[in-house]
PDB file of C-alpha atoms and ligand atoms in Angstrom:
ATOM      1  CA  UNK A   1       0.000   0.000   0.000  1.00 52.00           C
ATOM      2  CA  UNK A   2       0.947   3.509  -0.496  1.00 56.00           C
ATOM      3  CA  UNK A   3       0.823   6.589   1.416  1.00 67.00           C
ATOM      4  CA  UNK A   4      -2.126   7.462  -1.102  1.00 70.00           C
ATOM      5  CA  UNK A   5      -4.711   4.215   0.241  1.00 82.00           C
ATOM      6  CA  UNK A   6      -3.403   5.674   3.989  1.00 92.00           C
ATOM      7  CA  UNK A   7      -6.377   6.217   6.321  1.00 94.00           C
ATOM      8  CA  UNK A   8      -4.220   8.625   7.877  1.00 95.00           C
ATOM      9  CA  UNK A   9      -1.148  10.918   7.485  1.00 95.00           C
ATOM     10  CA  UNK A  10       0.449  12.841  10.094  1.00 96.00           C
ATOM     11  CA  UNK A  11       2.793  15.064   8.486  1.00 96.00           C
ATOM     12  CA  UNK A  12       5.212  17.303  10.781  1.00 96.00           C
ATOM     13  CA  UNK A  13       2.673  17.386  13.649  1.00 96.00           C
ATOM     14  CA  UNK A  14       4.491  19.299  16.528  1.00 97.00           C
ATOM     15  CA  UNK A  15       3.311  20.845  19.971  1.00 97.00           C
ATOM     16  CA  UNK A  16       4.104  23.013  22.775  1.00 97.00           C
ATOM     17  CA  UNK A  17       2.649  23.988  26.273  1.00 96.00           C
ATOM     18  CA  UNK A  18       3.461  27.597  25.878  1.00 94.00           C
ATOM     19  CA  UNK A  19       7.665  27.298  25.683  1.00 93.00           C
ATOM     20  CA  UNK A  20       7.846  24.002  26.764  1.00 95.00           C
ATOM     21  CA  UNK A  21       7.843  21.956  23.519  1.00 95.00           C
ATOM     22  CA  UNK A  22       6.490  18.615  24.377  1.00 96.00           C
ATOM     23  CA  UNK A  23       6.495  17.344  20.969  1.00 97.00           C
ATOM     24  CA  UNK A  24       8.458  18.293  17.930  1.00 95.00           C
ATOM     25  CA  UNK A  25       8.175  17.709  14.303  1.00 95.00           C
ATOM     26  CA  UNK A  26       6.402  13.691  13.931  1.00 96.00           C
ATOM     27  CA  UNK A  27       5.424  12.481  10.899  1.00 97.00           C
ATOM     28  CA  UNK A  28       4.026   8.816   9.751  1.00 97.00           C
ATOM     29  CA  UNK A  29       1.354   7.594   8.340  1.00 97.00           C
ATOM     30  CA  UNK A  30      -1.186   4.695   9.246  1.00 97.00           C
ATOM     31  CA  UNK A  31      -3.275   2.189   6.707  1.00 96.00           C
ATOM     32  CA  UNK A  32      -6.817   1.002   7.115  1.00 96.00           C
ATOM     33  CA  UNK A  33      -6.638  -1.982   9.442  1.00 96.00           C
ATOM     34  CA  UNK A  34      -3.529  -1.378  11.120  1.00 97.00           C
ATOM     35  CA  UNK A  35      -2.939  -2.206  14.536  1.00 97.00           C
ATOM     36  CA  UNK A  36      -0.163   0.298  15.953  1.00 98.00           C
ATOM     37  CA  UNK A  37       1.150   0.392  19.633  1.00 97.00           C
ATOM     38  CA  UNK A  38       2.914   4.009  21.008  1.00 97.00           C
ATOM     39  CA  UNK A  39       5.559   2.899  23.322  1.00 96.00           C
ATOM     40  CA  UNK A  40       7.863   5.433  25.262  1.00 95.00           C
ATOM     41  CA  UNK A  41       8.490   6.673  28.657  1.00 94.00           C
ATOM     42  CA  UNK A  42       6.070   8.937  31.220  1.00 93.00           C
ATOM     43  CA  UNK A  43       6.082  12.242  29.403  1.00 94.00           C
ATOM     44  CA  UNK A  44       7.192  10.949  26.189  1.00 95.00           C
ATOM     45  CA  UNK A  45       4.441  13.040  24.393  1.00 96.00           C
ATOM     46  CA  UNK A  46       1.725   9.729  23.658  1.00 96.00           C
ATOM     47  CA  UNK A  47      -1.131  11.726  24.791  1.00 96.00           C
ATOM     48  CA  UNK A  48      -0.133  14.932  23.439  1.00 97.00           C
ATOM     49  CA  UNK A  49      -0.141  13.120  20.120  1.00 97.00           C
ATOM     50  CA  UNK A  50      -3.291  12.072  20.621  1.00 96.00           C
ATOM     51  CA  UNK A  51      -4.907  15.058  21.534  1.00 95.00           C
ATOM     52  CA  UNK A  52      -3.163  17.120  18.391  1.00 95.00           C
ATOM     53  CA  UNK A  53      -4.439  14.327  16.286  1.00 95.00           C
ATOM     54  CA  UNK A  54      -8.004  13.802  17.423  1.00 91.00           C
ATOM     55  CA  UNK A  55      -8.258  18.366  17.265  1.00 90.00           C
ATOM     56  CA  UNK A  56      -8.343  18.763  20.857  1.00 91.00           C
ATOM     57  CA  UNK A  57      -5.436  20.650  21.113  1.00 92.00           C
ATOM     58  CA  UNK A  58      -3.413  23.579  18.896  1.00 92.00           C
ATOM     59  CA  UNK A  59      -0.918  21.970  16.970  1.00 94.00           C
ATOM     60  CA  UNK A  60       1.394  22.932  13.943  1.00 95.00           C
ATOM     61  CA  UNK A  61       1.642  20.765  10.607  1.00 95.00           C
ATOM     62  CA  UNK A  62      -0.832  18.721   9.240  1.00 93.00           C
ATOM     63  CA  UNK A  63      -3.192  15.902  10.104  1.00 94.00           C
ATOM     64  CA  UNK A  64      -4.792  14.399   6.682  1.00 93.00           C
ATOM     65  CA  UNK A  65      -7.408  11.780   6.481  1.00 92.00           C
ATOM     66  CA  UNK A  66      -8.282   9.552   3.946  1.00 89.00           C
ATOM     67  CA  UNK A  67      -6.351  12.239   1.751  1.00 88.00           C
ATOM     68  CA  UNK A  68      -7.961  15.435   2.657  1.00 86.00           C
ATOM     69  CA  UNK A  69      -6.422  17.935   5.276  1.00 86.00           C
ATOM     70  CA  UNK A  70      -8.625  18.061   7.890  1.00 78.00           C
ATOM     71  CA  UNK A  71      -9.171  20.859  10.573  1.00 75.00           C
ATOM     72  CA  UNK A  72      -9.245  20.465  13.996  1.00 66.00           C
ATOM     73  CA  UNK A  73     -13.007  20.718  14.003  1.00 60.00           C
ATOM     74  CA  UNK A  74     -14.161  18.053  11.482  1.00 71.00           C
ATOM     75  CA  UNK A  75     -11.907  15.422  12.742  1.00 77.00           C
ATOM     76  CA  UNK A  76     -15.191  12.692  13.189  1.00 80.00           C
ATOM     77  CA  UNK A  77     -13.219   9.851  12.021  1.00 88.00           C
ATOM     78  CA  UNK A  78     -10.689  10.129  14.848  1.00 92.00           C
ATOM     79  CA  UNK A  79     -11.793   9.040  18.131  1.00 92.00           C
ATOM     80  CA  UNK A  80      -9.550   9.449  21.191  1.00 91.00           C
ATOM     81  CA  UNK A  81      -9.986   7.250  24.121  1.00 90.00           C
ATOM     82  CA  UNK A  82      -8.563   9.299  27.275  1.00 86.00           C
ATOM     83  CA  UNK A  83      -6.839   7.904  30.103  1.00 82.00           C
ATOM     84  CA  UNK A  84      -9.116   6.070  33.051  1.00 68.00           C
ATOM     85  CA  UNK A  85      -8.021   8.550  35.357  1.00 64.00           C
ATOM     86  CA  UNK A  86      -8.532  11.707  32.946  1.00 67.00           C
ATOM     87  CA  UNK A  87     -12.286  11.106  32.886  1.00 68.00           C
ATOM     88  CA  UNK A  88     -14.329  13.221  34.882  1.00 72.00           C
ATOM     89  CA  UNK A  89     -16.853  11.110  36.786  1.00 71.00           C
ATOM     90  CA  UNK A  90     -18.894  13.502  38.978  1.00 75.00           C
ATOM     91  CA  UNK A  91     -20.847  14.686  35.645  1.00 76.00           C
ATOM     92  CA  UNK A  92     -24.277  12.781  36.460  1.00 84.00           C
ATOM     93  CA  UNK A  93     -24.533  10.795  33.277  1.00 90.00           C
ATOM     94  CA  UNK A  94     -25.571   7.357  32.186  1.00 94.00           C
ATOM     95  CA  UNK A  95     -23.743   4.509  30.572  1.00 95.00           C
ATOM     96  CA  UNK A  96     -26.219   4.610  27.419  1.00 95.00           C
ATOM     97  CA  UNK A  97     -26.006   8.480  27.224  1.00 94.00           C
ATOM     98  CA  UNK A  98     -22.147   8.723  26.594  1.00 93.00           C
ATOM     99  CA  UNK A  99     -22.250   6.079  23.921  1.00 95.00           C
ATOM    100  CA  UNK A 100     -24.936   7.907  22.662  1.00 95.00           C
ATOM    101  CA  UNK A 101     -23.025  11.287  22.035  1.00 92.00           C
ATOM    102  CA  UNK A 102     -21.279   9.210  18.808  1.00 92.00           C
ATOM    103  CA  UNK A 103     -23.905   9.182  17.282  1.00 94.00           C
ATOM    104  CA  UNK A 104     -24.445  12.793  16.890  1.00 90.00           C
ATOM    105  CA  UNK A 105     -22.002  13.277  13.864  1.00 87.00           C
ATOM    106  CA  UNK A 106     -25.277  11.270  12.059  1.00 90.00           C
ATOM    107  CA  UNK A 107     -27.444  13.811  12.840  1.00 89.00           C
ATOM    108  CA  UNK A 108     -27.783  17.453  11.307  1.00 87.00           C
ATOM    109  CA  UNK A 109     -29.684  20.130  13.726  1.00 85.00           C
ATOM    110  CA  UNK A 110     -31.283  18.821  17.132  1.00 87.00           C
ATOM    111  CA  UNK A 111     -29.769  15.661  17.883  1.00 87.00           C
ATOM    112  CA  UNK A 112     -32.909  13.219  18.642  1.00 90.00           C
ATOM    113  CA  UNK A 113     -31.924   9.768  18.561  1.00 91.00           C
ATOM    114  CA  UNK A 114     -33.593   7.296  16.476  1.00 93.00           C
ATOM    115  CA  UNK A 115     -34.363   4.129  16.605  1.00 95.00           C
ATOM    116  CA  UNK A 116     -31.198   2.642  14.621  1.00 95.00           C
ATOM    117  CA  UNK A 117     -29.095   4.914  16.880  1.00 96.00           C
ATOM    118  CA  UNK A 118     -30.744   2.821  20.348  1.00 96.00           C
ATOM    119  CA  UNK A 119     -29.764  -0.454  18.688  1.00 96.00           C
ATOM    120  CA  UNK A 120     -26.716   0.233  17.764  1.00 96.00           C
ATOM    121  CA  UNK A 121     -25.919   1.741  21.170  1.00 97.00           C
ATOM    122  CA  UNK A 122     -27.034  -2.039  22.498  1.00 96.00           C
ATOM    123  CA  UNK A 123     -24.592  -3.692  19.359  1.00 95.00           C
ATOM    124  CA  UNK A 124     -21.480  -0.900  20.737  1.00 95.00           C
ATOM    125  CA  UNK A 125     -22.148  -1.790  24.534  1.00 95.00           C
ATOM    126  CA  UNK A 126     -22.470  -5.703  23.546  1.00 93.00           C
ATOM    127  CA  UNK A 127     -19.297  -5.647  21.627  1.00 90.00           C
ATOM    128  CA  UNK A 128     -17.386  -4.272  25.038  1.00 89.00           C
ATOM    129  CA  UNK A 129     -19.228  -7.153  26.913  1.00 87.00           C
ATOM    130  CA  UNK A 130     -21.384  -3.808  28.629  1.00 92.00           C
ATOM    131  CA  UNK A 131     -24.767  -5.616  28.150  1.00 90.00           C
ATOM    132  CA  UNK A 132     -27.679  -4.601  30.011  1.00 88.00           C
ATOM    133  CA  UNK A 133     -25.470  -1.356  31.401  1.00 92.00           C
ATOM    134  CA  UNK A 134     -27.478   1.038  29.240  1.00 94.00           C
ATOM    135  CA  UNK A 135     -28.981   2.800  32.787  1.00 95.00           C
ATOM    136  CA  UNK A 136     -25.615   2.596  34.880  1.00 94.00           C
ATOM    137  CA  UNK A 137     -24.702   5.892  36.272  1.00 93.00           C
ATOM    138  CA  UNK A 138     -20.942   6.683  34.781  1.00 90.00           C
ATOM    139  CA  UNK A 139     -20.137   7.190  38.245  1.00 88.00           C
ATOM    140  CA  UNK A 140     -20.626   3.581  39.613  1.00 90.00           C
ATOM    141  CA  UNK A 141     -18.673   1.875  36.857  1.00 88.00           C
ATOM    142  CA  UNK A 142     -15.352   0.610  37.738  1.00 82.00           C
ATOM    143  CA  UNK A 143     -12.196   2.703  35.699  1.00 77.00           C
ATOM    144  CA  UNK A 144     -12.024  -0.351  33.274  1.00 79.00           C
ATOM    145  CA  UNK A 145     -15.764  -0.517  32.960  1.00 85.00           C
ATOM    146  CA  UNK A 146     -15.820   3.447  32.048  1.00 86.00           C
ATOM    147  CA  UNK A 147     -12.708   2.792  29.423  1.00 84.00           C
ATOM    148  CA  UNK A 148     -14.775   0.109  27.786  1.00 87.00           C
ATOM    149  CA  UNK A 149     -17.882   3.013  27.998  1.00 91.00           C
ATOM    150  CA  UNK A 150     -15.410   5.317  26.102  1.00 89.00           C
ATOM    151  CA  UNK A 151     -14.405   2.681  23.333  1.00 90.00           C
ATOM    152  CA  UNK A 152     -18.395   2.018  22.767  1.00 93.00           C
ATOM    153  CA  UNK A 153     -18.846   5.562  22.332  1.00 92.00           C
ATOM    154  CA  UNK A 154     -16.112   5.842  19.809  1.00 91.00           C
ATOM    155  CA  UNK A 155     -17.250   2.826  18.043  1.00 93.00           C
ATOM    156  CA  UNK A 156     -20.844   4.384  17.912  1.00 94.00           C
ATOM    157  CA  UNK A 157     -18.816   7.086  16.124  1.00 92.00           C
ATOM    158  CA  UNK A 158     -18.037   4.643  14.108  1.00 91.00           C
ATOM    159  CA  UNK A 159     -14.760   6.677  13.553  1.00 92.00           C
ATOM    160  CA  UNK A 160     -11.846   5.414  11.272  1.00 93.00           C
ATOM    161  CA  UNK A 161      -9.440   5.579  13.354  1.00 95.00           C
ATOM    162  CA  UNK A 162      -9.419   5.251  17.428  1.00 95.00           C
ATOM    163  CA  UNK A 163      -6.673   6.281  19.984  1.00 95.00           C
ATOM    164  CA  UNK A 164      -6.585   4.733  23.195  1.00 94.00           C
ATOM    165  CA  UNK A 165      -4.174   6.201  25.754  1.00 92.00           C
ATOM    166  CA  UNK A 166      -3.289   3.500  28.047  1.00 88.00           C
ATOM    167  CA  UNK A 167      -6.197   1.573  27.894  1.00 81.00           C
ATOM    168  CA  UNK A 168      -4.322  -1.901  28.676  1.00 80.00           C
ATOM    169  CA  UNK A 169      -3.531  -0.261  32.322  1.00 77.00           C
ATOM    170  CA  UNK A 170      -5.134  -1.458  35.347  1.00 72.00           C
ATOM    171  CA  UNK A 171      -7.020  -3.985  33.039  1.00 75.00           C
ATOM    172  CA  UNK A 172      -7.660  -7.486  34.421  1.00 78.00           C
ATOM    173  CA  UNK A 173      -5.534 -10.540  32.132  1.00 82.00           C
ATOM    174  CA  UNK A 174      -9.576 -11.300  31.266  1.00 81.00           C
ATOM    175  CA  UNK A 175      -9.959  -8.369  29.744  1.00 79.00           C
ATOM    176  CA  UNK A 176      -6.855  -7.452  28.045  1.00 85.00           C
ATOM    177  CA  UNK A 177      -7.548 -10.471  26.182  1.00 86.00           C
ATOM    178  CA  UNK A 178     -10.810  -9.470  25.200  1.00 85.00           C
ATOM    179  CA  UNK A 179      -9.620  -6.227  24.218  1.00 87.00           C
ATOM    180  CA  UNK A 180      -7.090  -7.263  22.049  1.00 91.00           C
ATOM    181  CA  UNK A 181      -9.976  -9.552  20.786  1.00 90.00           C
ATOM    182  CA  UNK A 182     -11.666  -6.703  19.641  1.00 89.00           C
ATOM    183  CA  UNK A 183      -8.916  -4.887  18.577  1.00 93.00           C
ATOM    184  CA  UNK A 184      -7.807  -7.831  15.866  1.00 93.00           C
ATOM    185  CA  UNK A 185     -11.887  -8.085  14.568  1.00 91.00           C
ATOM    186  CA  UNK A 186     -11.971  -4.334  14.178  1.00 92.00           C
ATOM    187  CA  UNK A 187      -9.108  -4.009  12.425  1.00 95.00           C
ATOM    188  CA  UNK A 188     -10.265  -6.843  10.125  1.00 94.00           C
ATOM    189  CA  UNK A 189     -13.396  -4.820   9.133  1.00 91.00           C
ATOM    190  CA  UNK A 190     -10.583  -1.638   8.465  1.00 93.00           C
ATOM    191  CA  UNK A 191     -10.617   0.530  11.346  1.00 95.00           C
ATOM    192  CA  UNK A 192      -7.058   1.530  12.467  1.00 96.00           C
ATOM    193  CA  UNK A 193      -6.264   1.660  16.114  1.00 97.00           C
ATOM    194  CA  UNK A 194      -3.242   3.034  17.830  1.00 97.00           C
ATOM    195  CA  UNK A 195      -2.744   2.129  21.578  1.00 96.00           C
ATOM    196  CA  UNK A 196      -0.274   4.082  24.154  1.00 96.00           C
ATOM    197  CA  UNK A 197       0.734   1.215  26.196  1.00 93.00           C
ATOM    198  CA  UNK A 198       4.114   0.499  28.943  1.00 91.00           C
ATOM    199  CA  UNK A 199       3.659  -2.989  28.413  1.00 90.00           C
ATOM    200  CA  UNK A 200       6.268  -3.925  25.584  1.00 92.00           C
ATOM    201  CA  UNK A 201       5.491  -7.576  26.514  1.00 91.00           C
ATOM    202  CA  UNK A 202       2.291  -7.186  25.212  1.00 91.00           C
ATOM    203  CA  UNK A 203       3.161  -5.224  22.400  1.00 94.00           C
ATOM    204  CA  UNK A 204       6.081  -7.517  21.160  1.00 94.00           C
ATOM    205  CA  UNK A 205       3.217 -10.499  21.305  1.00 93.00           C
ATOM    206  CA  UNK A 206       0.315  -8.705  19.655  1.00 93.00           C
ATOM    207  CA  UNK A 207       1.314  -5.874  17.732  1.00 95.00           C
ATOM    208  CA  UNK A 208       2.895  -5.504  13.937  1.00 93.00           C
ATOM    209  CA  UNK A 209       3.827  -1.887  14.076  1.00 97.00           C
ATOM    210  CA  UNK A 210       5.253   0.058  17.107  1.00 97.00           C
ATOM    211  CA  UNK A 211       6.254   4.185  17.392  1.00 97.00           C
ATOM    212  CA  UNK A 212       8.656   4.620  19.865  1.00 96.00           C
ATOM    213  CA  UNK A 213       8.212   8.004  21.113  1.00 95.00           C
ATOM    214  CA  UNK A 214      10.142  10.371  23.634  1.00 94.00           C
ATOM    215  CA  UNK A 215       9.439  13.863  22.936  1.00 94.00           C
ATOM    216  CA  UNK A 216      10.135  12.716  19.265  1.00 94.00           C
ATOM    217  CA  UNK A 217       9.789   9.786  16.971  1.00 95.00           C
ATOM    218  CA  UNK A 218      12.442   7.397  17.465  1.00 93.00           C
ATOM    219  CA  UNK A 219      11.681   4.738  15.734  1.00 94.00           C
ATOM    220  CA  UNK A 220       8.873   3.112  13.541  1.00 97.00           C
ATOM    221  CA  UNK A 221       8.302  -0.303  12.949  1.00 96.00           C
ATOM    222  CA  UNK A 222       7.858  -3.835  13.602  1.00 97.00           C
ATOM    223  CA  UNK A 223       8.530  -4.526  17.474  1.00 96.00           C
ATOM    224  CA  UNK A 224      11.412  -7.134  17.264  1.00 94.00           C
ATOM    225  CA  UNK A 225      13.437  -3.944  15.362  1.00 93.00           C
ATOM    226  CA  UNK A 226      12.545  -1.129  17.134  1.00 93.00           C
ATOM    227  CA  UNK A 227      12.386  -2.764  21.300  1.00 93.00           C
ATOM    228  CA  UNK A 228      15.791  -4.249  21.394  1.00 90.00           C
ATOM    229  CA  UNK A 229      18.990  -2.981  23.462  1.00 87.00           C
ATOM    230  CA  UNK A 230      19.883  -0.128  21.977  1.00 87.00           C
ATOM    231  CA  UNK A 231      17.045   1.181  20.428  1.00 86.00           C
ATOM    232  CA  UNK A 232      15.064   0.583  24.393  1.00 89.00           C
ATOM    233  CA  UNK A 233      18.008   2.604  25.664  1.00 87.00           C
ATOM    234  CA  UNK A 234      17.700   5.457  23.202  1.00 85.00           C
ATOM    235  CA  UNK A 235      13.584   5.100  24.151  1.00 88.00           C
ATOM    236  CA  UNK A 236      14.603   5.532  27.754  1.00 86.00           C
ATOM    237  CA  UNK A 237      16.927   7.552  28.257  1.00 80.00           C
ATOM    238  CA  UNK A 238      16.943  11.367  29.744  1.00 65.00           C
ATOM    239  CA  UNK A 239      18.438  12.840  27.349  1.00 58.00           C
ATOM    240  CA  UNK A 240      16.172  12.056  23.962  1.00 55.00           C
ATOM    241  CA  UNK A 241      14.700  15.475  24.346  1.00 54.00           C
ATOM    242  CA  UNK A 242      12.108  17.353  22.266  1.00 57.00           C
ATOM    243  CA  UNK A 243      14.044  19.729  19.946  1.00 57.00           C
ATOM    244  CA  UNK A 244      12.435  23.171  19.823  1.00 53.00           C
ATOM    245  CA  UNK A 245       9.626  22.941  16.967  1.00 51.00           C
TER     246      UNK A 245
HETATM  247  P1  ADP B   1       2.773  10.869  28.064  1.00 88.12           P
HETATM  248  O1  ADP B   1       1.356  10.693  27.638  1.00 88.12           O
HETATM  249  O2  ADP B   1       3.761  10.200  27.164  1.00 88.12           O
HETATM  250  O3  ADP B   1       3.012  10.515  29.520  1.00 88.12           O
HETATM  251  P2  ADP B   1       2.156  13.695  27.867  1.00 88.12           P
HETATM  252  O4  ADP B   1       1.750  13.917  26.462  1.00 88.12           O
HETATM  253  O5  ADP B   1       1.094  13.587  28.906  1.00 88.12           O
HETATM  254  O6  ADP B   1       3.142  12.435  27.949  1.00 88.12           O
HETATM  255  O7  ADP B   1       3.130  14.871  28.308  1.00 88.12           O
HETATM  256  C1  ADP B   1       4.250  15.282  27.516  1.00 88.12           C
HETATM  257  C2  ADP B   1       4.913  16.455  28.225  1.00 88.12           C
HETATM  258  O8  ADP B   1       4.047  17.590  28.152  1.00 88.12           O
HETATM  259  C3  ADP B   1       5.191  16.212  29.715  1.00 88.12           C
HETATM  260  O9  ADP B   1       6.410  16.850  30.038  1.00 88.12           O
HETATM  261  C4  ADP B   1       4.023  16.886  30.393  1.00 88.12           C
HETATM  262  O10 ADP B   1       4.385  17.319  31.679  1.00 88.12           O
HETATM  263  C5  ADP B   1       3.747  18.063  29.460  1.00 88.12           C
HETATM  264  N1  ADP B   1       2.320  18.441  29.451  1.00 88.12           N
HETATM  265  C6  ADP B   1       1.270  17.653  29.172  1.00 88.12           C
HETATM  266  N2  ADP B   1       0.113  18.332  29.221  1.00 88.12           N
HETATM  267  C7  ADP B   1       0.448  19.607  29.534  1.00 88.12           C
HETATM  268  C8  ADP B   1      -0.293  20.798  29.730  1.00 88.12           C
HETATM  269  N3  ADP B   1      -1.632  20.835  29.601  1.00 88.12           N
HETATM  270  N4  ADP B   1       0.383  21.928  30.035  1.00 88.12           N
HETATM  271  C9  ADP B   1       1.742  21.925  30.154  1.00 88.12           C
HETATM  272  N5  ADP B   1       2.507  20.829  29.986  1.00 88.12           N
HETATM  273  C10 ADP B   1       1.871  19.680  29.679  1.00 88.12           C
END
């Protein structure tokens, strides 16, 4: 395949927190289908990636999908998974209202959800093994419960692409396997899905493609090449820095 079939291309994509530049210039580019783990240490950047890519946060160069450059507003067919612990559970909301809110890129005007959006609410919440959940306060869910919430809701999005920032953490050995389950049957039907993960067990077992990232890309590609020795130490160390963008 060429960059041309790419679902995605992320072309000199840098950020900074005011002076602090916490990511500079990272380019690559992701086909339909492809499963893609983002390895690197605390503060490498992996959510600040995700965030520039999925428009929630000012970033310079240029995100294109499916071959058009796309602004920060209309990026629908990227869905970002956050962090457990970056969710914000005192907002009095139910399990079958967040999954819900993807379906609102179908709908022009007042959003007022049809039937077809109700069932496949049910199909989403099914498919994270969330049956029967649909009136669960947000609140009450466990943090892997809510993560599995957040992947229904970007899977009623029915985005191209989803980001999940560390969503193998603090998951039970049940339910990392079911994840990954999931993972490998989406990508069969062609969505792409990068995970932010520190387990490079994991990732040399069940992942093709790696980015190793530390304020910068390091390295790109399959996980036997770029997790070995010298490339982990260069991952690692202090002083792989961001270079001013
Ligand atoms: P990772 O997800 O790899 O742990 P982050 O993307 O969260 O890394 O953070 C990258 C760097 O940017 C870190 O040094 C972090 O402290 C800094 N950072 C993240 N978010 C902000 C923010 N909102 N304001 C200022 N600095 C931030």
């Amino acid at each position: 395949m060429t960059s041309a079939d790419a679902v995605l291309a992320v072309q000199d994509v840098a950020v900074s927190y005011g002076d602090f530049p916490a990511l500079s210039s990272t380019s690559f580019v992701v086909q339909p289908g492809e499963l893609i783990a983002v390895v690197g240490p605390n503060g490498a950047g992996k959510s600040t990636l995700f965030q520039a890519l999925a428009g929630f946060i000012d970033h310079k160069g240029d995100v294109i999908v499916h071959g058009e450059h796309c602004h920060h507003l209309e990026r629908q067919a990227i869905a970002y998974i956050p962090q457990q612990s970056d969710v914000d559970l005192r907002f009095p909301i139910t399990v079958a209202e967040v999954v819900m809110a993807g379906r609102r890129r179908f709908h022009t005007g007042r959003f007022r959800p049809l039937v077809a959006d109700h069932a496949r609410v049910n199909e989403c919440l099914s498919l994270v093994d969330l049956n029967d959940m649909n009136d669960r306060s947000l609140s009450t869910l466990s943090g892997g419960q809510v993560q599995r919430v957040l992947l229904a809701r970007a899977l009623a999005q029915e985005a191209d692409i989803l980001m999940l920032d560390e969503a193998l953490s603090g998951v039970d050995a049940r339910h990392t396997e079911d994840l990954i389950s999931l993972f490998a049957t989406l990508c069969a039907q062609g969505t792409s899905i990068l995970v932010s993960t520190h387990d490079l067990h994991l990732v040399r077992t069940h992942f093709n493609r790696c980015l190793a990232l530390n304020g910068r890309l390091i390295g790109d590609g399959a996980p036997a090449d770029e997790l070995t020795g010298t490339q982990l130490e260069r991952l690692f160390s202090r002083t792989t820095s961001p270079e001013p963008s």
